[in-house]
mmCIF file of C-alpha atoms and ligand atoms in Angstrom:
data_model
loop_
_atom_site.group_PDB
_atom_site.id
_atom_site.type_symbol
_atom_site.label_atom_id
_atom_site.label_comp_id
_atom_site.label_asym_id
_atom_site.label_seq_id
_atom_site.Cartn_x
_atom_site.Cartn_y
_atom_site.Cartn_z
ATOM 1 C CA MET A 9 18.448 -29.302 -10.431
ATOM 2 C CA THR A 10 18.153 -25.633 -11.269
ATOM 3 C CA ASP A 11 18.060 -23.469 -8.213
ATOM 4 C CA VAL A 12 14.695 -21.704 -7.963
ATOM 5 C CA ARG A 13 13.956 -19.239 -5.174
ATOM 6 C CA ARG A 14 10.339 -18.629 -4.281
ATOM 7 C CA TRP A 15 9.189 -15.635 -2.249
ATOM 8 C CA ASP A 16 5.653 -14.888 -1.087
ATOM 9 C CA VAL A 17 4.909 -11.245 -0.407
ATOM 10 C CA PRO A 18 1.592 -9.978 0.959
ATOM 11 C CA GLY A 19 -0.335 -6.869 0.006
ATOM 12 C CA ARG A 20 -1.286 -4.387 2.685
ATOM 13 C CA VAL A 21 -4.094 -2.225 3.931
ATOM 14 C CA ASN A 22 -3.278 0.925 5.787
ATOM 15 C CA LEU A 23 -5.383 1.052 8.945
ATOM 16 C CA ILE A 24 -4.694 4.723 9.496
ATOM 17 C CA GLY A 25 -2.073 7.401 8.846
ATOM 18 C CA GLU A 26 -2.764 8.271 5.223
ATOM 19 C CA HIS A 27 -0.435 10.521 3.243
ATOM 20 C CA LEU A 28 1.781 10.892 6.286
ATOM 21 C CA ASP A 29 4.718 8.708 5.246
ATOM 22 C CA TYR A 30 6.292 11.438 3.093
ATOM 23 C CA ASN A 31 5.455 14.091 5.709
ATOM 24 C CA GLY A 32 7.385 12.582 8.605
ATOM 25 C CA GLY A 33 4.284 11.323 10.419
ATOM 26 C CA PRO A 34 3.301 7.937 11.892
ATOM 27 C CA VAL A 35 1.464 5.320 9.803
ATOM 28 C CA LEU A 36 -0.191 2.049 10.817
ATOM 29 C CA PRO A 37 -0.516 -0.468 7.968
ATOM 30 C CA MET A 38 -0.903 -4.253 8.190
ATOM 31 C CA ALA A 39 0.119 -6.978 5.726
ATOM 32 C CA ILE A 40 -2.858 -9.024 4.466
ATOM 33 C CA ASP A 41 -3.498 -12.631 3.528
ATOM 34 C CA ARG A 42 -3.386 -12.028 -0.228
ATOM 35 C CA THR A 43 0.026 -12.448 -1.767
ATOM 36 C CA VAL A 44 2.193 -12.050 -4.810
ATOM 37 C CA THR A 45 4.569 -14.972 -5.441
ATOM 38 C CA VAL A 46 7.894 -14.430 -7.181
ATOM 39 C CA LYS A 47 9.967 -17.371 -8.444
ATOM 40 C CA ALA A 48 13.478 -16.617 -9.638
ATOM 41 C CA ARG A 49 16.151 -18.660 -11.422
ATOM 42 C CA ALA A 50 19.606 -17.389 -12.432
ATOM 43 C CA ARG A 51 20.745 -16.717 -15.996
ATOM 44 C CA ASP A 52 24.189 -15.573 -17.048
ATOM 45 C CA ASP A 53 23.457 -14.002 -20.457
ATOM 46 C CA GLY A 54 22.481 -10.478 -19.381
ATOM 47 C CA THR A 55 18.783 -11.158 -20.041
ATOM 48 C CA VAL A 56 15.751 -11.058 -17.762
ATOM 49 C CA ASN A 57 12.641 -12.990 -18.848
ATOM 50 C CA VAL A 58 9.386 -12.444 -16.946
ATOM 51 C CA TRP A 59 6.168 -14.432 -17.037
ATOM 52 C CA SER A 60 3.036 -13.445 -15.154
ATOM 53 C CA ASP A 61 -0.404 -14.895 -14.571
ATOM 54 C CA LEU A 62 -1.983 -11.442 -14.892
ATOM 55 C CA PRO A 63 -4.823 -11.606 -17.429
ATOM 56 C CA GLY A 64 -3.442 -11.020 -20.913
ATOM 57 C CA ALA A 65 0.164 -10.674 -19.759
ATOM 58 C CA ALA A 66 2.614 -12.008 -22.350
ATOM 59 C CA LYS A 67 6.235 -12.944 -21.610
ATOM 60 C CA VAL A 68 8.446 -9.864 -21.366
ATOM 61 C CA SER A 69 12.235 -9.876 -21.886
ATOM 62 C CA PHE A 70 14.724 -7.118 -21.304
ATOM 63 C CA ALA A 71 18.460 -6.622 -20.750
ATOM 64 C CA VAL A 72 19.856 -6.355 -17.213
ATOM 65 C CA THR A 73 21.004 -2.876 -18.273
ATOM 66 C CA VAL A 74 17.346 -1.852 -18.821
ATOM 67 C CA GLN A 75 16.670 1.904 -18.506
ATOM 68 C CA PRO A 76 13.570 3.898 -17.512
ATOM 69 C CA GLY A 77 11.102 4.175 -20.395
ATOM 70 C CA GLU A 78 12.104 0.869 -22.039
ATOM 71 C CA VAL A 79 9.497 -1.395 -20.374
ATOM 72 C CA ASP A 80 5.974 -0.315 -19.473
ATOM 73 C CA GLY A 81 2.746 -1.815 -18.101
ATOM 74 C CA TRP A 82 2.869 -4.435 -15.318
ATOM 75 C CA ALA A 83 6.432 -5.488 -16.218
ATOM 76 C CA ALA A 84 7.722 -1.968 -15.484
ATOM 77 C CA TYR A 85 7.658 -2.868 -11.777
ATOM 78 C CA VAL A 86 9.948 -5.828 -12.484
ATOM 79 C CA ALA A 87 12.235 -3.960 -14.888
ATOM 80 C CA GLY A 88 12.240 -1.047 -12.433
ATOM 81 C CA THR A 89 13.483 -3.319 -9.657
ATOM 82 C CA VAL A 90 16.295 -4.748 -11.815
ATOM 83 C CA TRP A 91 17.215 -1.170 -12.824
ATOM 84 C CA SER A 92 17.022 0.025 -9.214
ATOM 85 C CA LEU A 93 19.269 -2.804 -7.988
ATOM 86 C CA ALA A 94 21.883 -1.925 -10.638
ATOM 87 C CA ASP A 95 21.551 1.787 -9.905
ATOM 88 C CA ARG A 96 22.291 1.086 -6.251
ATOM 89 C CA GLY A 97 25.354 -1.037 -7.054
ATOM 90 C CA HIS A 98 23.768 -4.507 -7.205
ATOM 91 C CA ALA A 99 23.782 -5.427 -10.901
ATOM 92 C CA ILE A 100 22.630 -9.002 -11.604
ATOM 93 C CA PRO A 101 23.853 -11.294 -14.419
ATOM 94 C CA GLY A 102 20.330 -12.248 -15.627
ATOM 95 C CA ALA A 103 17.231 -14.097 -14.415
ATOM 96 C CA ASP A 104 14.037 -15.910 -15.278
ATOM 97 C CA LEU A 105 11.161 -14.661 -13.127
ATOM 98 C CA VAL A 106 7.592 -15.816 -12.688
ATOM 99 C CA ILE A 107 5.100 -13.509 -10.966
ATOM 100 C CA GLU A 108 1.810 -14.957 -9.715
ATOM 101 C CA SER A 109 -0.678 -12.710 -7.980
ATOM 102 C CA ARG A 110 -3.631 -13.336 -5.723
ATOM 103 C CA LEU A 111 -3.758 -9.643 -5.029
ATOM 104 C CA PRO A 112 -6.031 -7.606 -7.274
ATOM 105 C CA ALA A 113 -3.887 -5.065 -9.192
ATOM 106 C CA GLY A 114 -4.972 -1.436 -9.048
ATOM 107 C CA ALA A 115 -7.064 -2.069 -5.916
ATOM 108 C CA GLY A 116 -4.852 0.079 -3.700
ATOM 109 C CA LEU A 117 -3.632 -2.998 -1.808
ATOM 110 C CA SER A 118 0.020 -2.529 -2.757
ATOM 111 C CA SER A 119 0.376 -5.133 -5.457
ATOM 112 C CA SER A 120 3.161 -2.894 -6.759
ATOM 113 C CA ALA A 121 5.121 -2.941 -3.478
ATOM 114 C CA ALA A 122 4.520 -6.695 -3.194
ATOM 115 C CA THR A 123 5.942 -7.163 -6.695
ATOM 116 C CA THR A 124 8.965 -4.874 -6.315
ATOM 117 C CA CYS A 125 9.800 -6.194 -2.830
ATOM 118 C CA GLY A 126 9.262 -9.779 -4.029
ATOM 119 C CA VAL A 127 11.564 -9.380 -7.031
ATOM 120 C CA ALA A 128 14.218 -7.598 -4.939
ATOM 121 C CA SER A 129 14.035 -10.240 -2.170
ATOM 122 C CA ALA A 130 14.180 -13.180 -4.591
ATOM 123 C CA LEU A 131 17.134 -11.716 -6.528
ATOM 124 C CA ASP A 132 18.919 -10.793 -3.292
ATOM 125 C CA ASP A 133 18.471 -14.388 -2.147
ATOM 126 C CA LEU A 134 19.473 -15.940 -5.490
ATOM 127 C CA PHE A 135 22.630 -13.852 -6.002
ATOM 128 C CA SER A 136 23.552 -13.318 -2.308
ATOM 129 C CA LEU A 137 23.490 -9.540 -2.769
ATOM 130 C CA GLY A 138 23.559 -9.057 0.994
ATOM 131 C CA LEU A 139 20.627 -6.654 1.183
ATOM 132 C CA GLY A 140 18.951 -6.103 4.525
ATOM 133 C CA THR A 141 15.209 -5.501 4.822
ATOM 134 C CA ASP A 142 15.705 -1.747 4.786
ATOM 135 C CA ASP A 143 17.755 -2.007 1.565
ATOM 136 C CA VAL A 144 15.039 -4.109 -0.081
ATOM 137 C CA ALA A 145 12.477 -1.440 0.848
ATOM 138 C CA LEU A 146 14.683 1.324 -0.567
ATOM 139 C CA VAL A 147 15.386 -0.622 -3.785
ATOM 140 C CA ALA A 148 11.633 -1.155 -4.214
ATOM 141 C CA GLN A 149 10.811 2.486 -3.518
ATOM 142 C CA HIS A 150 13.521 3.647 -5.956
ATOM 143 C CA ALA A 151 11.995 1.357 -8.614
ATOM 144 C CA GLU A 152 8.611 3.059 -8.253
ATOM 145 C CA ALA A 153 9.939 6.592 -7.985
ATOM 146 C CA GLY A 154 12.785 6.400 -10.494
ATOM 147 C CA TYR A 155 11.406 3.930 -13.041
ATOM 148 C CA VAL A 156 7.610 3.834 -12.858
ATOM 149 C CA GLY A 157 7.384 7.524 -11.964
ATOM 150 C CA ALA A 158 5.356 7.409 -8.717
ATOM 151 C CA PRO A 159 7.164 9.396 -5.991
ATOM 152 C CA VAL A 160 5.842 7.177 -3.177
ATOM 153 C CA GLY A 161 6.870 7.073 0.484
ATOM 154 C CA LEU A 162 8.143 3.923 2.209
ATOM 155 C CA MET A 163 4.985 2.787 3.996
ATOM 156 C CA ASP A 164 3.898 0.053 1.582
ATOM 157 C CA GLN A 165 7.333 -1.521 1.241
ATOM 158 C CA LEU A 166 7.932 -1.600 4.998
ATOM 159 C CA ALA A 167 4.411 -2.947 5.608
ATOM 160 C CA VAL A 168 4.765 -5.869 3.195
ATOM 161 C CA LEU A 169 8.249 -6.669 4.534
ATOM 162 C CA HIS A 170 7.611 -6.299 8.280
ATOM 163 C CA GLY A 171 3.979 -7.450 8.579
ATOM 164 C CA ALA A 172 3.125 -10.295 10.955
ATOM 165 C CA ALA A 173 0.063 -12.385 11.777
ATOM 166 C CA GLU A 174 -2.374 -10.580 14.087
ATOM 167 C CA GLN A 175 -0.231 -7.454 14.083
ATOM 168 C CA ALA A 176 -0.136 -4.079 12.440
ATOM 169 C CA VAL A 177 3.144 -2.234 11.873
ATOM 170 C CA LEU A 178 3.531 1.213 13.392
ATOM 171 C CA ILE A 179 6.039 3.051 11.218
ATOM 172 C CA ASP A 180 7.623 6.274 12.401
ATOM 173 C CA THR A 181 8.683 8.219 9.323
ATOM 174 C CA ALA A 182 10.035 11.125 11.378
ATOM 175 C CA VAL A 183 13.371 9.312 11.657
ATOM 176 C CA THR A 184 15.706 7.860 9.014
ATOM 177 C CA PRO A 185 15.831 4.934 8.717
ATOM 178 C CA HIS A 186 12.143 4.724 9.670
ATOM 179 C CA THR A 187 11.469 2.595 12.732
ATOM 180 C CA THR A 188 8.855 -0.172 12.767
ATOM 181 C CA THR A 189 7.033 -1.355 15.898
ATOM 182 C CA PRO A 190 4.550 -4.248 15.980
ATOM 183 C CA VAL A 191 1.070 -3.414 17.299
ATOM 184 C CA ALA A 192 -0.973 -6.459 18.399
ATOM 185 C CA LEU A 193 -4.501 -6.454 16.966
ATOM 186 C CA GLY A 194 -7.240 -8.030 19.018
ATOM 187 C CA TRP A 195 -10.473 -7.258 17.199
ATOM 188 C CA GLU A 196 -10.966 -10.775 15.826
ATOM 189 C CA ALA A 197 -10.914 -12.243 19.342
ATOM 190 C CA ASP A 198 -13.577 -9.674 20.207
ATOM 191 C CA GLY A 199 -15.874 -10.667 17.342
ATOM 192 C CA LEU A 200 -14.945 -8.181 14.623
ATOM 193 C CA VAL A 201 -13.311 -8.441 11.213
ATOM 194 C CA LEU A 202 -11.764 -6.042 8.765
ATOM 195 C CA ALA A 203 -13.561 -5.995 5.420
ATOM 196 C CA VAL A 204 -12.096 -4.574 2.227
ATOM 197 C CA ILE A 205 -14.340 -2.985 -0.369
ATOM 198 C CA ALA A 206 -12.362 -2.943 -3.622
ATOM 199 C CA THR A 207 -14.252 -0.277 -5.559
ATOM 200 C CA GLY A 208 -12.810 -1.127 -8.959
ATOM 201 C CA ALA A 209 -12.412 2.622 -9.538
ATOM 202 C CA HIS A 210 -9.162 3.783 -11.146
ATOM 203 C CA HIS A 211 -6.292 4.072 -8.732
ATOM 204 C CA ALA A 212 -4.161 6.791 -10.273
ATOM 205 C CA LEU A 213 -1.058 7.135 -8.119
ATOM 206 C CA ALA A 214 1.179 7.699 -11.088
ATOM 207 C CA ASP A 215 -1.211 10.155 -12.735
ATOM 208 C CA GLY A 216 0.064 13.257 -11.027
ATOM 209 C CA GLU A 217 -2.417 13.799 -8.177
ATOM 210 C CA TYR A 218 -0.208 11.973 -5.687
ATOM 211 C CA ALA A 219 2.812 14.029 -6.731
ATOM 212 C CA ALA A 220 0.679 17.181 -6.557
ATOM 213 C CA ARG A 221 -0.328 16.455 -2.930
ATOM 214 C CA ARG A 222 3.247 15.741 -2.032
ATOM 215 C CA ASP A 223 4.310 19.016 -3.610
ATOM 216 C CA GLU A 224 1.619 20.963 -1.713
ATOM 217 C CA CYS A 225 2.793 19.450 1.571
ATOM 218 C CA GLU A 226 6.387 20.397 0.792
ATOM 219 C CA ARG A 227 5.302 23.972 -0.029
ATOM 220 C CA ALA A 228 3.316 24.230 3.209
ATOM 221 C CA ALA A 229 6.277 22.934 5.234
ATOM 222 C CA ALA A 230 8.639 25.390 3.515
ATOM 223 C CA GLU A 231 6.295 28.314 4.246
ATOM 224 C CA LEU A 232 6.210 27.284 7.877
ATOM 225 C CA GLY A 233 9.996 26.951 7.971
ATOM 226 C CA LEU A 234 9.786 23.209 8.660
ATOM 227 C CA GLU A 235 11.563 20.284 7.106
ATOM 228 C CA ARG A 236 8.482 18.033 7.216
ATOM 229 C CA LEU A 237 4.843 19.035 7.532
ATOM 230 C CA ALA A 238 4.077 16.602 10.377
ATOM 231 C CA GLN A 239 6.363 18.714 12.579
ATOM 232 C CA ALA A 240 3.866 21.596 12.395
ATOM 233 C CA GLY A 241 2.055 22.785 15.493
ATOM 234 C CA LEU A 242 -1.642 23.653 15.660
ATOM 235 C CA ASP A 243 -0.829 27.292 14.886
ATOM 236 C CA ALA A 244 0.197 26.231 11.370
ATOM 237 C CA THR A 245 -3.375 26.324 10.141
ATOM 238 C CA VAL A 246 -3.716 29.993 11.078
ATOM 239 C CA MET A 247 -0.249 30.940 9.855
ATOM 240 C CA LEU A 248 -0.788 29.751 6.290
ATOM 241 C CA ALA A 249 -2.623 32.151 3.966
ATOM 242 C CA ASP A 250 -3.406 29.742 1.143
ATOM 243 C CA GLU A 251 -6.676 27.864 1.792
ATOM 244 C CA THR A 252 -5.534 24.715 -0.019
ATOM 245 C CA LEU A 253 -2.239 24.490 1.860
ATOM 246 C CA LYS A 254 -4.145 25.167 5.080
ATOM 247 C CA ALA A 255 -6.501 22.263 4.416
ATOM 248 C CA ARG A 256 -3.659 19.885 3.499
ATOM 249 C CA THR A 257 -1.874 20.849 6.723
ATOM 250 C CA ARG A 258 -5.056 20.350 8.750
ATOM 251 C CA HIS A 259 -5.257 16.790 7.418
ATOM 252 C CA VAL A 260 -1.622 16.041 8.257
ATOM 253 C CA LEU A 261 -2.000 17.371 11.808
ATOM 254 C CA THR A 262 -5.325 15.743 12.594
ATOM 255 C CA GLU A 263 -4.338 12.448 10.932
ATOM 256 C CA THR A 264 -1.161 12.335 13.038
ATOM 257 C CA ALA A 265 -3.326 12.710 16.146
ATOM 258 C CA ARG A 266 -5.704 10.020 14.873
ATOM 259 C CA VAL A 267 -2.862 7.505 14.428
ATOM 260 C CA ARG A 268 -1.851 8.040 18.051
ATOM 261 C CA GLY A 269 -5.506 7.728 19.113
ATOM 262 C CA ALA A 270 -5.919 4.563 17.050
ATOM 263 C CA VAL A 271 -2.885 2.916 18.664
ATOM 264 C CA THR A 272 -4.310 3.747 22.099
ATOM 265 C CA ALA A 273 -7.783 2.484 21.153
ATOM 266 C CA ILE A 274 -6.311 -0.787 19.817
ATOM 267 C CA GLY A 275 -4.305 -1.216 23.031
ATOM 268 C CA ARG A 276 -7.481 -0.735 25.079
ATOM 269 C CA ARG A 277 -9.584 -2.875 22.737
ATOM 270 C CA ALA A 278 -11.874 0.151 22.467
ATOM 271 C CA TRP A 279 -13.319 -0.852 19.089
ATOM 272 C CA PRO A 280 -16.177 1.684 18.818
ATOM 273 C CA GLN A 281 -13.584 4.391 19.473
ATOM 274 C CA LEU A 282 -11.282 2.943 16.797
ATOM 275 C CA GLY A 283 -14.246 2.913 14.413
ATOM 276 C CA THR A 284 -14.968 6.586 15.071
ATOM 277 C CA ILE A 285 -11.324 7.439 14.396
ATOM 278 C CA LEU A 286 -11.337 5.494 11.085
ATOM 279 C CA THR A 287 -14.450 7.314 9.887
ATOM 280 C CA ALA A 288 -13.019 10.694 10.911
ATOM 281 C CA SER A 289 -9.902 9.888 8.886
ATOM 282 C CA HIS A 290 -12.068 9.335 5.828
ATOM 283 C CA ALA A 291 -13.779 12.706 6.251
ATOM 284 C CA SER A 292 -10.387 14.407 6.510
ATOM 285 C CA LEU A 293 -9.073 12.666 3.378
ATOM 286 C CA ARG A 294 -12.270 13.583 1.524
ATOM 287 C CA ASP A 295 -12.609 17.201 2.650
ATOM 288 C CA ASP A 296 -9.140 18.456 3.605
ATOM 289 C CA PHE A 297 -6.741 16.310 1.608
ATOM 290 C CA GLU A 298 -9.175 15.781 -1.310
ATOM 291 C CA VAL A 299 -7.950 12.344 -2.348
ATOM 292 C CA SER A 300 -11.238 10.453 -2.118
ATOM 293 C CA CYS A 301 -13.701 9.911 -4.961
ATOM 294 C CA PRO A 302 -17.461 9.208 -5.177
ATOM 295 C CA GLU A 303 -16.956 5.428 -5.280
ATOM 296 C CA LEU A 304 -14.924 5.497 -2.050
ATOM 297 C CA ASP A 305 -17.344 7.881 -0.322
ATOM 298 C CA VAL A 306 -20.323 5.680 -1.200
ATOM 299 C CA ALA A 307 -18.453 2.545 -0.063
ATOM 300 C CA VAL A 308 -17.798 4.154 3.318
ATOM 301 C CA GLU A 309 -21.387 5.431 3.666
ATOM 302 C CA ALA A 310 -22.832 2.038 2.745
ATOM 303 C CA ALA A 311 -20.521 0.226 5.189
ATOM 304 C CA LEU A 312 -21.652 2.506 8.020
ATOM 305 C CA GLU A 313 -25.309 2.058 7.007
ATOM 306 C CA ALA A 314 -24.782 -1.709 7.201
ATOM 307 C CA GLY A 315 -23.492 -1.521 10.774
ATOM 308 C CA ALA A 316 -19.720 -1.087 10.469
ATOM 309 C CA LEU A 317 -18.126 0.526 13.526
ATOM 310 C CA GLY A 318 -16.013 2.655 11.238
ATOM 311 C CA ALA A 319 -14.817 2.837 7.638
ATOM 312 C CA ARG A 320 -12.370 4.762 5.497
ATOM 313 C CA MET A 321 -10.563 4.784 2.201
ATOM 314 C CA THR A 322 -7.134 3.157 2.420
ATOM 315 C CA GLY A 323 -3.983 3.878 0.412
ATOM 316 C CA GLY A 324 -3.262 6.725 -1.941
ATOM 317 C CA GLY A 325 -6.897 7.387 -2.889
ATOM 318 C CA PHE A 326 -8.659 8.413 -6.137
ATOM 319 C CA GLY A 327 -10.089 4.893 -6.332
ATOM 320 C CA GLY A 328 -8.786 1.634 -4.953
ATOM 321 C CA SER A 329 -10.200 0.249 -1.730
ATOM 322 C CA ALA A 330 -11.999 1.178 1.472
ATOM 323 C CA ILE A 331 -11.793 -0.750 4.744
ATOM 324 C CA ALA A 332 -14.517 -1.298 7.342
ATOM 325 C CA LEU A 333 -14.384 -2.680 10.884
ATOM 326 C CA VAL A 334 -17.491 -4.812 11.162
ATOM 327 C CA PRO A 335 -18.980 -7.832 12.977
ATOM 328 C CA PRO A 336 -18.592 -10.891 10.697
ATOM 329 C CA GLU A 337 -22.350 -11.525 10.668
ATOM 330 C CA LYS A 338 -22.843 -8.122 9.036
ATOM 331 C CA VAL A 339 -20.372 -8.609 6.182
ATOM 332 C CA GLN A 340 -23.020 -10.010 3.834
ATOM 333 C CA ALA A 341 -25.386 -7.116 4.606
ATOM 334 C CA LEU A 342 -22.505 -4.722 3.989
ATOM 335 C CA ARG A 343 -21.773 -6.382 0.637
ATOM 336 C CA GLU A 344 -25.424 -6.140 -0.395
ATOM 337 C CA ARG A 345 -25.731 -2.531 0.737
ATOM 338 C CA VAL A 346 -22.632 -1.486 -1.222
ATOM 339 C CA GLU A 347 -23.874 -3.378 -4.288
ATOM 340 C CA VAL A 348 -27.271 -1.683 -4.144
ATOM 341 C CA ARG A 349 -25.703 1.747 -3.808
ATOM 342 C CA TYR A 350 -23.294 1.024 -6.675
ATOM 343 C CA GLU A 351 -26.130 -0.210 -8.888
ATOM 344 C CA GLN A 352 -28.004 3.048 -8.297
ATOM 345 C CA HIS A 353 -24.976 4.861 -9.713
ATOM 346 C CA GLN A 354 -24.535 2.270 -12.467
ATOM 347 C CA TRP A 355 -20.986 1.591 -11.270
ATOM 348 C CA LYS A 356 -19.224 -1.731 -11.699
ATOM 349 C CA ARG A 357 -19.953 -4.211 -8.900
ATOM 350 C CA PRO A 358 -17.306 -3.850 -6.170
ATOM 351 C CA GLU A 359 -15.552 -6.788 -4.506
ATOM 352 C CA VAL A 360 -16.015 -7.194 -0.737
ATOM 353 C CA PHE A 361 -13.797 -9.570 1.235
ATOM 354 C CA VAL A 362 -12.430 -10.032 4.737
ATOM 355 C CA VAL A 363 -8.670 -9.715 5.339
ATOM 356 C CA HIS A 364 -6.504 -10.896 8.216
ATOM 357 C CA ALA A 365 -3.195 -9.440 9.370
ATOM 358 C CA SER A 366 -0.492 -11.739 7.988
ATOM 359 C CA ASP A 367 3.220 -12.375 7.773
ATOM 360 C CA GLY A 368 5.416 -10.161 5.643
ATOM 361 C CA ALA A 369 7.669 -11.268 2.758
ATOM 362 C CA HIS A 370 9.173 -14.699 3.306
ATOM 363 C CA ARG A 371 10.987 -17.370 1.380
ATOM 364 C CA VAL A 372 8.975 -20.487 0.689
ATOM 365 C CA PRO A 373 10.893 -23.776 0.252
ATOM 366 C CA ASP A 374 11.151 -24.706 -3.407
ATOM 367 C CA THR A 375 8.773 -27.555 -4.103
ATOM 368 C CA GLY A 376 10.151 -28.218 -7.554
ATOM 369 C CA ALA A 377 8.380 -25.138 -8.920
ATOM 370 C CA ARG A 378 8.644 -25.040 -12.692
ATOM 371 C CA LEU A 379 9.550 -21.858 -14.456
ATOM 372 C CA GLY A 380 8.271 -21.050 -17.922
ATOM 373 C CA GLY A 381 10.501 -22.273 -20.787
HETATM 374 C C1 LIG B 414 0.532 5.127 -1.535
HETATM 375 C C2 LIG B 414 2.036 5.286 -1.378
HETATM 376 C C3 LIG B 414 2.418 5.337 0.103
HETATM 377 C C4 LIG B 414 1.565 6.324 0.877
HETATM 378 C C5 LIG B 414 0.079 6.162 0.555
HETATM 379 C C6 LIG B 414 -0.770 7.245 1.169
HETATM 380 O O1 LIG B 414 0.132 3.875 -1.066
HETATM 381 O O2 LIG B 414 2.719 4.220 -1.975
HETATM 382 O O3 LIG B 414 3.787 5.634 0.215
HETATM 383 O O4 LIG B 414 1.998 7.645 0.671
HETATM 384 O O5 LIG B 414 -0.154 6.154 -0.840
HETATM 385 O O6 LIG B 414 -0.791 7.111 2.552
#
């Protein structure tokens, strides 16, 4: 019987700590109960074939020596991972891969990290490459930065690898390798849920805005004589002359404080306080970091109008998803409120669903899974 390895990898929402992972700050994501499945079978002819259940996705084939620019679209994340493995000294002889997703792509829920981490984990498993979790995260990040062209931090990869049921993952990016600490979440026991509002608006991480923010943060840190912007003290905002750099720095400093406050609030089960912190994070991302968009702002406003304790955009921004902490009996009202507000703007109907903190990437026993022919 042909050896098939199957890995399930969740998406993530970031509870708080946005745009801090490349600034040396703390971030607090959680893995969610929507996954990408990767099935892998070995080949020895230097070829990689990939099938996907994404709408309209045809089979894609490329050589194991694939280079940046040769594969684009959804398969670039797969080709990028094969390239990244080889670039880091882990060339593979060939593979058949099947990618199945129950994670909406482009919704800011890290379908890309789930795919790259899933492919890296499955190939590591299949060919005994000996990668540890940190290596898988770095391979996946290198695939996005070096192949797809999105200079992302490590939050998403670490979240989808280290997530656990009923826990968030506190990641300290001030140290290398970043440390991860589980944070127990108790809001469900106290009658609350986390709702996602997938706006359907374009999520343009690779379009230059993300890289532009990252560049601004690096410039602000350099002007302040710091290695990373999260090391700045409160005086930084008066030291900087440029208004844009000042605003970006204000976000990084206040968001760092909010992550600490959120961890304390979660520990105390102080949910209204957590809600206030989430909503304040959104205002900072909208006004100081300028990575929100009208669809996200309206989603947050509508969630608060419907009785959420707090709401914010999650992920890189410019589209994607918002999250809201809300009593379950108000989720339907929230959905209706967001739909009404979106209709007024003649925007596409958003998707609203509840997510639960879930286990990170794991191998699933092969149940005779069939790979495409
Ligand atoms: C994207 C990136 C992450 C992180 C967030 C913003 O999700 O992949 O590394 O920078 O944006 O917090």
